mmCIF file of C-alpha atoms and ligand atoms in Angstrom:
data_model
loop_
_atom_site.group_PDB
_atom_site.id
_atom_site.type_symbol
_atom_site.label_atom_id
_atom_site.label_comp_id
_atom_site.label_asym_id
_atom_site.label_seq_id
_atom_site.Cartn_x
_atom_site.Cartn_y
_atom_site.Cartn_z
ATOM 1 C CA MET A 1 19.962 77.427 -70.636
ATOM 2 C CA SER A 2 22.259 74.422 -70.372
ATOM 3 C CA LEU A 3 21.936 71.874 -67.605
ATOM 4 C CA GLN A 4 24.279 72.144 -64.641
ATOM 5 C CA ILE A 5 25.205 68.575 -63.807
ATOM 6 C CA ALA A 6 28.083 67.352 -61.641
ATOM 7 C CA PRO A 7 29.132 64.338 -59.536
ATOM 8 C CA LEU A 8 28.289 64.696 -55.830
ATOM 9 C CA SER A 9 29.766 63.047 -52.785
ATOM 10 C CA LEU A 10 27.640 61.784 -49.900
ATOM 11 C CA PRO A 11 28.848 61.246 -46.323
ATOM 12 C CA ALA A 12 28.380 57.452 -46.213
ATOM 13 C CA GLN A 13 29.551 56.850 -49.780
ATOM 14 C CA GLN A 14 31.952 53.901 -50.003
ATOM 15 C CA GLU A 15 35.181 53.392 -51.892
ATOM 16 C CA HIS A 16 36.166 50.037 -53.340
ATOM 17 C CA GLY A 17 39.409 50.096 -55.323
ATOM 18 C CA GLU A 18 38.970 52.660 -58.066
ATOM 19 C CA THR A 19 35.207 52.827 -57.619
ATOM 20 C CA VAL A 20 32.777 54.682 -55.357
ATOM 21 C CA PHE A 21 29.479 53.276 -54.182
ATOM 22 C CA PRO A 22 27.101 54.562 -55.185
ATOM 23 C CA TYR A 23 28.174 57.020 -57.856
ATOM 24 C CA VAL A 24 26.078 60.183 -57.377
ATOM 25 C CA ILE A 25 25.121 62.755 -60.003
ATOM 26 C CA GLY A 26 23.451 66.018 -59.003
ATOM 27 C CA CYS A 27 21.460 68.453 -61.102
ATOM 28 C CA GLN A 28 22.061 72.017 -59.927
ATOM 29 C CA SER A 29 19.787 73.752 -62.452
ATOM 30 C CA THR A 30 16.656 74.751 -60.557
ATOM 31 C CA ASP A 31 14.736 75.477 -63.766
ATOM 32 C CA ALA A 32 15.730 72.315 -65.678
ATOM 33 C CA THR A 33 12.916 70.784 -67.731
ATOM 34 C CA LEU A 34 12.176 67.096 -68.160
ATOM 35 C CA GLU A 35 12.866 67.416 -71.876
ATOM 36 C CA GLU A 36 16.348 68.850 -71.268
ATOM 37 C CA VAL A 37 17.052 66.003 -68.876
ATOM 38 C CA THR A 38 15.880 63.238 -71.216
ATOM 39 C CA ASP A 39 17.871 64.794 -74.092
ATOM 40 C CA TRP A 40 20.950 64.797 -71.877
ATOM 41 C CA LEU A 41 20.320 61.182 -70.754
ATOM 42 C CA SER A 42 19.882 59.999 -74.341
ATOM 43 C CA SER A 43 23.159 61.559 -75.406
ATOM 44 C CA GLU A 44 25.072 60.286 -72.341
ATOM 45 C CA ARG A 45 23.361 56.910 -71.928
ATOM 46 C CA GLU A 46 26.309 54.713 -72.808
ATOM 47 C CA GLY A 47 28.593 56.522 -70.396
ATOM 48 C CA LEU A 48 25.950 56.373 -67.658
ATOM 49 C CA LEU A 49 25.344 52.641 -68.124
ATOM 50 C CA ASP A 50 29.097 52.181 -68.026
ATOM 51 C CA LEU A 51 29.255 54.072 -64.716
ATOM 52 C CA ALA A 52 26.580 51.733 -63.319
ATOM 53 C CA HIS A 53 28.585 48.732 -64.464
ATOM 54 C CA GLN A 54 31.799 50.033 -62.905
ATOM 55 C CA HIS A 55 30.401 51.378 -59.634
ATOM 56 C CA GLY A 56 27.265 49.226 -59.215
ATOM 57 C CA ALA A 57 24.700 52.024 -58.930
ATOM 58 C CA VAL A 58 24.213 55.643 -60.000
ATOM 59 C CA LEU A 59 22.017 57.910 -57.868
ATOM 60 C CA PHE A 60 20.498 60.924 -59.652
ATOM 61 C CA ARG A 61 19.531 63.711 -57.237
ATOM 62 C CA GLY A 62 17.945 67.100 -57.904
ATOM 63 C CA PHE A 63 16.498 66.228 -61.313
ATOM 64 C CA PRO A 64 12.990 67.453 -62.231
ATOM 65 C CA LEU A 65 11.220 64.112 -61.772
ATOM 66 C CA VAL A 66 7.885 64.310 -59.981
ATOM 67 C CA GLN A 67 5.580 61.497 -60.992
ATOM 68 C CA ALA A 68 5.501 58.040 -62.577
ATOM 69 C CA GLU A 69 5.263 59.453 -66.123
ATOM 70 C CA ASP A 70 8.447 61.525 -65.608
ATOM 71 C CA PHE A 71 10.228 58.425 -64.358
ATOM 72 C CA ASP A 72 8.977 56.492 -67.375
ATOM 73 C CA ALA A 73 10.484 59.143 -69.689
ATOM 74 C CA PHE A 74 13.736 59.047 -67.673
ATOM 75 C CA ILE A 75 13.988 55.269 -68.163
ATOM 76 C CA ALA A 76 12.996 55.387 -71.849
ATOM 77 C CA ALA A 77 15.947 57.730 -72.508
ATOM 78 C CA PHE A 78 18.338 54.862 -71.720
ATOM 79 C CA GLY A 79 16.959 52.899 -74.674
ATOM 80 C CA LEU A 80 17.045 49.495 -72.949
ATOM 81 C CA PRO A 81 14.384 46.867 -73.695
ATOM 82 C CA ASN A 82 11.668 46.881 -71.031
ATOM 83 C CA PHE A 83 11.134 43.709 -68.976
ATOM 84 C CA PRO A 84 7.451 43.954 -67.989
ATOM 85 C CA TYR A 85 6.456 42.788 -64.495
ATOM 86 C CA LYS A 86 3.732 40.581 -65.951
ATOM 87 C CA GLU A 87 6.321 38.596 -67.928
ATOM 88 C CA SER A 88 8.546 38.109 -64.897
ATOM 89 C CA LEU A 89 8.507 35.254 -62.393
ATOM 90 C CA SER A 90 8.920 37.705 -59.492
ATOM 91 C CA ASN A 91 7.174 36.607 -56.284
ATOM 92 C CA ALA A 92 6.326 40.187 -55.213
ATOM 93 C CA VAL A 93 2.882 41.748 -55.560
ATOM 94 C CA ARG A 94 3.215 44.932 -57.618
ATOM 95 C CA VAL A 95 0.900 47.414 -59.287
ATOM 96 C CA ASN A 96 1.708 48.894 -62.687
ATOM 97 C CA ARG A 97 1.612 52.707 -62.967
ATOM 98 C CA THR A 98 2.779 53.004 -66.575
ATOM 99 C CA GLU A 99 3.893 50.379 -69.059
ATOM 100 C CA ARG A 100 7.429 50.404 -67.636
ATOM 101 C CA VAL A 101 6.839 51.538 -64.073
ATOM 102 C CA PHE A 102 5.306 49.723 -61.100
ATOM 103 C CA SER A 103 5.209 49.964 -57.313
ATOM 104 C CA ALA A 104 8.394 48.355 -55.957
ATOM 105 C CA ASN A 105 6.504 46.068 -53.569
ATOM 106 C CA GLU A 106 3.023 46.297 -52.083
ATOM 107 C CA ALA A 107 4.067 44.548 -48.845
ATOM 108 C CA PRO A 108 3.037 46.387 -45.622
ATOM 109 C CA PRO A 109 5.419 49.034 -44.128
ATOM 110 C CA ASP A 110 6.692 46.808 -41.314
ATOM 111 C CA VAL A 111 7.945 44.117 -43.709
ATOM 112 C CA HIS A 112 11.743 44.170 -44.038
ATOM 113 C CA ILE A 113 12.697 42.929 -47.490
ATOM 114 C CA LEU A 114 16.113 41.304 -47.240
ATOM 115 C CA PHE A 115 18.997 41.621 -49.676
ATOM 116 C CA HIS A 116 18.614 39.964 -53.051
ATOM 117 C CA HIS A 117 19.504 40.278 -56.703
ATOM 118 C CA GLU A 118 16.262 40.857 -58.569
ATOM 119 C CA MET A 119 14.943 37.535 -59.876
ATOM 120 C CA ALA A 120 18.210 35.646 -59.363
ATOM 121 C CA GLN A 121 15.921 32.872 -58.043
ATOM 122 C CA THR A 122 14.300 32.417 -61.458
ATOM 123 C CA PRO A 123 15.734 31.480 -64.864
ATOM 124 C CA MET A 124 15.066 35.012 -66.192
ATOM 125 C CA PHE A 125 16.419 38.183 -64.636
ATOM 126 C CA PRO A 126 16.877 41.847 -65.590
ATOM 127 C CA THR A 127 20.453 43.142 -65.896
ATOM 128 C CA THR A 128 19.316 46.655 -65.057
ATOM 129 C CA LEU A 129 16.881 48.141 -62.526
ATOM 130 C CA PHE A 130 15.607 51.648 -62.015
ATOM 131 C CA PHE A 131 14.136 52.989 -58.761
ATOM 132 C CA PHE A 132 12.415 56.322 -58.230
ATOM 133 C CA CYS A 133 11.096 58.061 -55.129
ATOM 134 C CA GLU A 134 7.729 59.708 -55.714
ATOM 135 C CA ILE A 135 6.973 60.208 -52.000
ATOM 136 C CA ALA A 136 9.713 59.925 -49.366
ATOM 137 C CA PRO A 137 8.596 58.153 -46.159
ATOM 138 C CA ALA A 138 8.283 60.121 -42.905
ATOM 139 C CA GLU A 139 10.606 57.666 -41.157
ATOM 140 C CA GLY A 140 12.770 54.723 -42.301
ATOM 141 C CA GLY A 141 12.127 53.137 -45.682
ATOM 142 C CA ALA A 142 15.673 53.319 -47.064
ATOM 143 C CA THR A 143 16.606 51.045 -49.928
ATOM 144 C CA PRO A 144 19.773 49.297 -48.742
ATOM 145 C CA ILE A 145 22.196 48.365 -51.513
ATOM 146 C CA CYS A 146 25.343 46.249 -51.324
ATOM 147 C CA ARG A 147 28.215 45.478 -53.693
ATOM 148 C CA SER A 148 27.947 41.761 -54.243
ATOM 149 C CA ASP A 149 31.351 41.423 -55.936
ATOM 150 C CA VAL A 150 33.054 42.867 -52.831
ATOM 151 C CA LEU A 151 30.921 40.650 -50.593
ATOM 152 C CA TYR A 152 31.882 37.530 -52.528
ATOM 153 C CA GLU A 153 35.579 38.357 -52.479
ATOM 154 C CA ARG A 154 35.465 38.563 -48.658
ATOM 155 C CA LEU A 155 33.209 35.535 -48.254
ATOM 156 C CA SER A 156 35.434 33.342 -50.390
ATOM 157 C CA GLN A 157 38.445 34.339 -48.251
ATOM 158 C CA GLU A 158 36.640 33.615 -44.979
ATOM 159 C CA CYS A 159 34.518 30.602 -45.960
ATOM 160 C CA PRO A 160 36.378 28.963 -48.880
ATOM 161 C CA GLU A 161 34.579 25.623 -48.653
ATOM 162 C CA PHE A 162 31.150 27.242 -48.709
ATOM 163 C CA ALA A 163 32.229 29.447 -51.628
ATOM 164 C CA HIS A 164 33.423 26.367 -53.507
ATOM 165 C CA ASN A 165 30.087 24.616 -52.900
ATOM 166 C CA CYS A 166 28.218 27.703 -54.075
ATOM 167 C CA GLU A 167 30.215 27.849 -57.295
ATOM 168 C CA THR A 168 30.166 24.164 -58.114
ATOM 169 C CA LYS A 169 26.749 23.056 -56.872
ATOM 170 C CA GLY A 170 24.548 26.097 -57.514
ATOM 171 C CA LEU A 171 21.192 26.524 -55.785
ATOM 172 C CA LYS A 172 17.588 25.366 -55.988
ATOM 173 C CA TYR A 173 14.796 27.518 -54.566
ATOM 174 C CA SER A 174 11.362 26.396 -53.447
ATOM 175 C CA ASN A 175 8.431 28.621 -52.691
ATOM 176 C CA VAL A 176 4.724 28.269 -52.116
ATOM 177 C CA MET A 177 2.553 30.536 -54.244
ATOM 178 C CA PRO A 178 -1.023 31.264 -53.129
ATOM 179 C CA ASP A 179 -4.132 30.691 -55.199
ATOM 180 C CA ALA A 180 -4.849 34.460 -55.175
ATOM 181 C CA ASP A 181 -2.544 37.482 -54.661
ATOM 182 C CA ASP A 182 -1.745 38.067 -50.987
ATOM 183 C CA ALA A 183 -0.554 41.659 -50.559
ATOM 184 C CA GLN A 184 0.142 40.996 -46.849
ATOM 185 C CA SER A 185 3.248 39.076 -47.862
ATOM 186 C CA GLY A 186 6.457 40.260 -49.559
ATOM 187 C CA MET A 187 6.187 37.102 -51.679
ATOM 188 C CA GLY A 188 2.425 36.870 -52.077
ATOM 189 C CA ARG A 189 2.042 36.819 -55.852
ATOM 190 C CA SER A 190 -0.396 34.077 -56.891
ATOM 191 C CA TRP A 191 0.652 31.172 -59.104
ATOM 192 C CA LYS A 192 -1.867 32.309 -61.714
ATOM 193 C CA SER A 193 -0.276 35.752 -61.943
ATOM 194 C CA THR A 194 3.318 34.494 -61.609
ATOM 195 C CA LEU A 195 2.963 31.906 -64.350
ATOM 196 C CA ARG A 196 0.424 33.908 -66.389
ATOM 197 C CA VAL A 197 -2.064 31.037 -66.503
ATOM 198 C CA GLU A 198 -5.653 30.349 -65.471
ATOM 199 C CA THR A 199 -5.722 26.591 -64.856
ATOM 200 C CA ARG A 200 -3.629 23.982 -63.102
ATOM 201 C CA GLN A 201 -3.025 22.227 -66.386
ATOM 202 C CA GLU A 202 -1.598 25.406 -67.927
ATOM 203 C CA ALA A 203 0.490 25.999 -64.787
ATOM 204 C CA GLU A 204 2.028 22.533 -65.053
ATOM 205 C CA ALA A 205 2.840 23.007 -68.741
ATOM 206 C CA ARG A 206 4.580 26.308 -67.955
ATOM 207 C CA LEU A 207 6.549 24.817 -65.037
ATOM 208 C CA LEU A 208 7.659 21.929 -67.199
ATOM 209 C CA GLU A 209 8.861 24.355 -69.861
ATOM 210 C CA LEU A 210 10.842 26.269 -67.187
ATOM 211 C CA GLY A 211 12.396 23.100 -65.751
ATOM 212 C CA TYR A 212 10.638 23.361 -62.361
ATOM 213 C CA SER A 213 9.257 20.554 -60.214
ATOM 214 C CA TRP A 214 6.036 21.143 -58.217
ATOM 215 C CA LYS A 215 3.412 19.920 -55.792
ATOM 216 C CA TRP A 216 -0.172 21.121 -55.274
ATOM 217 C CA ASN A 217 -1.329 21.770 -51.719
ATOM 218 C CA GLU A 218 -4.838 21.169 -50.407
ATOM 219 C CA ASP A 219 -5.554 24.893 -49.996
ATOM 220 C CA GLY A 220 -4.980 25.460 -53.718
ATOM 221 C CA SER A 221 -1.460 26.861 -53.285
ATOM 222 C CA LEU A 222 1.445 25.581 -55.365
ATOM 223 C CA ARG A 223 4.899 24.616 -54.127
ATOM 224 C CA ALA A 224 7.411 25.016 -56.955
ATOM 225 C CA THR A 225 11.119 24.186 -57.010
ATOM 226 C CA THR A 226 13.425 25.772 -59.568
ATOM 227 C CA PRO A 227 15.945 23.934 -61.697
ATOM 228 C CA VAL A 228 19.523 24.325 -60.429
ATOM 229 C CA LEU A 229 20.505 27.982 -60.790
ATOM 230 C CA PRO A 230 23.904 29.645 -60.398
ATOM 231 C CA CYS A 231 24.876 31.050 -57.003
ATOM 232 C CA VAL A 232 27.946 32.907 -58.283
ATOM 233 C CA ARG A 233 28.454 34.647 -61.630
ATOM 234 C CA GLU A 234 31.693 35.797 -63.172
ATOM 235 C CA VAL A 235 30.730 39.112 -64.795
ATOM 236 C CA SER A 236 34.193 39.798 -66.192
ATOM 237 C CA PRO A 237 37.461 37.872 -65.861
ATOM 238 C CA GLY A 238 38.162 37.491 -62.135
ATOM 239 C CA ARG A 239 35.162 39.614 -61.044
ATOM 240 C CA LYS A 240 32.852 37.136 -59.351
ATOM 241 C CA VAL A 241 29.514 38.154 -57.905
ATOM 242 C CA PHE A 242 27.370 36.479 -55.230
ATOM 243 C CA PHE A 243 24.426 36.561 -57.640
ATOM 244 C CA ASN A 244 21.532 34.830 -55.923
ATOM 245 C CA GLN A 245 18.615 35.213 -53.511
ATOM 246 C CA LEU A 246 20.325 33.130 -50.855
ATOM 247 C CA ILE A 247 20.077 35.666 -48.020
ATOM 248 C CA ALA A 248 16.441 36.543 -48.726
ATOM 249 C CA ALA A 249 15.385 32.909 -49.146
ATOM 250 C CA PHE A 250 17.350 31.475 -46.199
ATOM 251 C CA CYS A 251 16.406 34.217 -43.732
ATOM 252 C CA GLY A 252 13.292 35.791 -45.066
ATOM 253 C CA TRP A 253 11.032 33.652 -47.206
ATOM 254 C CA LYS A 254 8.539 33.436 -44.420
ATOM 255 C CA ASP A 255 4.821 34.013 -44.559
ATOM 256 C CA ALA A 256 1.626 32.076 -43.837
ATOM 257 C CA ARG A 257 2.672 29.474 -46.454
ATOM 258 C CA ASN A 258 6.465 29.539 -46.524
ATOM 259 C CA ASP A 259 9.075 28.276 -44.073
ATOM 260 C CA PRO A 260 12.606 29.546 -44.831
ATOM 261 C CA ALA A 261 14.066 26.184 -43.708
ATOM 262 C CA ASP A 262 12.542 24.615 -46.823
ATOM 263 C CA ALA A 263 13.243 27.468 -49.227
ATOM 264 C CA ILE A 264 16.762 26.764 -50.446
ATOM 265 C CA ARG A 265 19.210 23.927 -51.023
ATOM 266 C CA HIS A 266 22.355 23.433 -53.047
ATOM 267 C CA GLY A 267 21.797 21.931 -56.492
ATOM 268 C CA ASP A 268 22.578 18.414 -55.180
ATOM 269 C CA ASP A 269 19.897 18.840 -52.455
ATOM 270 C CA SER A 270 22.485 19.278 -49.686
ATOM 271 C CA ARG A 271 21.745 21.867 -47.000
ATOM 272 C CA LEU A 272 23.581 25.172 -46.863
ATOM 273 C CA ASP A 273 26.255 25.780 -44.217
ATOM 274 C CA ARG A 274 24.272 27.881 -41.746
ATOM 275 C CA ASP A 275 27.314 29.599 -40.189
ATOM 276 C CA ALA A 276 28.648 30.607 -43.591
ATOM 277 C CA VAL A 277 25.237 31.995 -44.601
ATOM 278 C CA MET A 278 25.145 34.025 -41.374
ATOM 279 C CA ARG A 279 28.617 35.361 -42.161
ATOM 280 C CA ALA A 280 27.363 36.383 -45.609
ATOM 281 C CA VAL A 281 24.498 38.247 -43.909
ATOM 282 C CA GLU A 282 26.950 40.059 -41.607
ATOM 283 C CA LEU A 283 29.241 40.974 -44.496
ATOM 284 C CA ALA A 284 26.268 42.310 -46.469
ATOM 285 C CA ASP A 285 25.286 44.444 -43.462
ATOM 286 C CA GLU A 286 28.849 45.783 -43.175
ATOM 287 C CA LEU A 287 28.843 46.664 -46.875
ATOM 288 C CA THR A 288 25.386 48.274 -46.888
ATOM 289 C CA PHE A 289 24.788 51.726 -48.261
ATOM 290 C CA ASP A 290 21.307 52.986 -47.373
ATOM 291 C CA VAL A 291 19.660 55.046 -50.091
ATOM 292 C CA GLU A 292 17.801 57.544 -47.873
ATOM 293 C CA TRP A 293 15.231 58.760 -50.335
ATOM 294 C CA HIS A 294 14.595 62.373 -51.283
ATOM 295 C CA ALA A 295 11.477 62.891 -53.396
ATOM 296 C CA GLY A 296 12.598 62.984 -57.040
ATOM 297 C CA ASP A 297 15.640 60.721 -56.582
ATOM 298 C CA ALA A 298 16.219 58.085 -59.245
ATOM 299 C CA VAL A 299 18.712 55.214 -59.058
ATOM 300 C CA LEU A 300 20.154 53.210 -61.922
ATOM 301 C CA VAL A 301 21.202 49.796 -60.632
ATOM 302 C CA ASP A 302 23.360 47.129 -62.251
ATOM 303 C CA ASN A 303 21.452 44.074 -60.993
ATOM 304 C CA THR A 304 24.350 41.798 -61.910
ATOM 305 C CA LEU A 305 26.576 43.601 -59.376
ATOM 306 C CA ILE A 306 24.500 44.805 -56.457
ATOM 307 C CA MET A 307 21.869 43.456 -54.114
ATOM 308 C CA HIS A 308 19.008 45.552 -52.797
ATOM 309 C CA GLY A 309 16.300 45.305 -50.159
ATOM 310 C CA ARG A 310 13.781 47.512 -48.356
ATOM 311 C CA LYS A 311 13.847 48.706 -44.757
ATOM 312 C CA PRO A 312 10.605 49.085 -42.777
ATOM 313 C CA PHE A 313 9.051 52.555 -42.709
ATOM 314 C CA LYS A 314 6.373 54.787 -41.253
ATOM 315 C CA GLY A 315 4.048 57.030 -43.214
ATOM 316 C CA THR A 316 3.471 57.018 -46.944
ATOM 317 C CA ARG A 317 6.331 55.785 -49.092
ATOM 318 C CA LYS A 318 6.057 55.602 -52.828
ATOM 319 C CA VAL A 319 9.135 54.090 -54.432
ATOM 320 C CA LEU A 320 8.581 52.945 -57.993
ATOM 321 C CA ALA A 321 10.660 50.476 -59.944
ATOM 322 C CA SER A 322 11.296 49.282 -63.456
ATOM 323 C CA LEU A 323 13.185 46.313 -64.894
ATOM 324 C CA ALA A 324 15.126 46.256 -68.132
ATOM 325 C CA ASP A 325 17.135 43.984 -70.379
ATOM 326 C CA LYS A 326 15.919 40.451 -69.687
ATOM 327 C CA GLN A 327 18.544 37.694 -69.670
ATOM 328 C CA THR A 328 18.225 33.969 -69.144
ATOM 329 C CA HIS A 329 20.642 32.086 -66.963
ATOM 330 C CA SER A 330 21.287 28.433 -66.422
ATOM 331 C CA PHE A 331 23.654 26.605 -64.170
ATOM 332 C CA GLU A 332 27.073 25.701 -65.473
ATOM 333 C CA SER A 333 29.565 24.485 -62.946
ATOM 334 C CA MET A 334 32.413 26.972 -62.524
ATOM 335 C CA ALA A 335 34.717 24.317 -61.037
HETATM 336 FE FE1 FE2 B 401 13.722 43.498 -55.444
#
């Protein structure tokens, strides 16, 4: 029997120009097998990746995905190179379930993870993300997503000077990494795990290679500052994206070791315009679409176009994630 697959519309779905956000694809075949689905994905993968690039995200609902292994097969069908968590400089504590798939973040349920582009605060980032809901939470726990190209268009109209500074000066991020993983924090990954090293000497060699500066604290934690990274990317002529972790760092990089006031500066060490940052936060809230998870949902995300976060929840929530297609970015003034 052939698969019954069709675009769906959702009540809160947004329209931006010719695009919808997110694009939603439903599977109506109740007896569809995983093999039929992965065959279909493999044959349609270019078109599906193109949809993600146009619309920002594609939500797949009603497909026969139950556990981490099914999600792994779903991702593999897209044929993109995997970007393993252990090779990333992500500051989140995560647990691998398969080679490609890991828990999205081990932070406690009450932690609100603010909007960010995955790993835009490090020199290496994935262009593509996949999320999957294994267990939907009893209450809350949506994954908010936001079109960062639309956000930047509005922000540059309302706060042109700030936008100019973002484009021309870039950003530098600083964070304090603990000596050992701290799963109580949304940014609790240890420096040993983050940098994939065992000793301070190895850590310093790795930081030097990445262009970071650093300072050791008495409690064994490490404060590291990135090289200057872009704040805005032009993904195609005229389509500029607010590609950064500015909102998360400025408002949310807070735990026992980190103070958000010290987390982010422009590339020339100047402070960010607080009012403009707050306006960016408001615009992101206005542009939010909440992915209210149904068990079995999968989302294909173009990380170069949309930001994501995590809302607090009650009960058990298992949302898994995977990163693909590693790219390296460095700051080049767009002025
Ligand atoms: Fe993330």
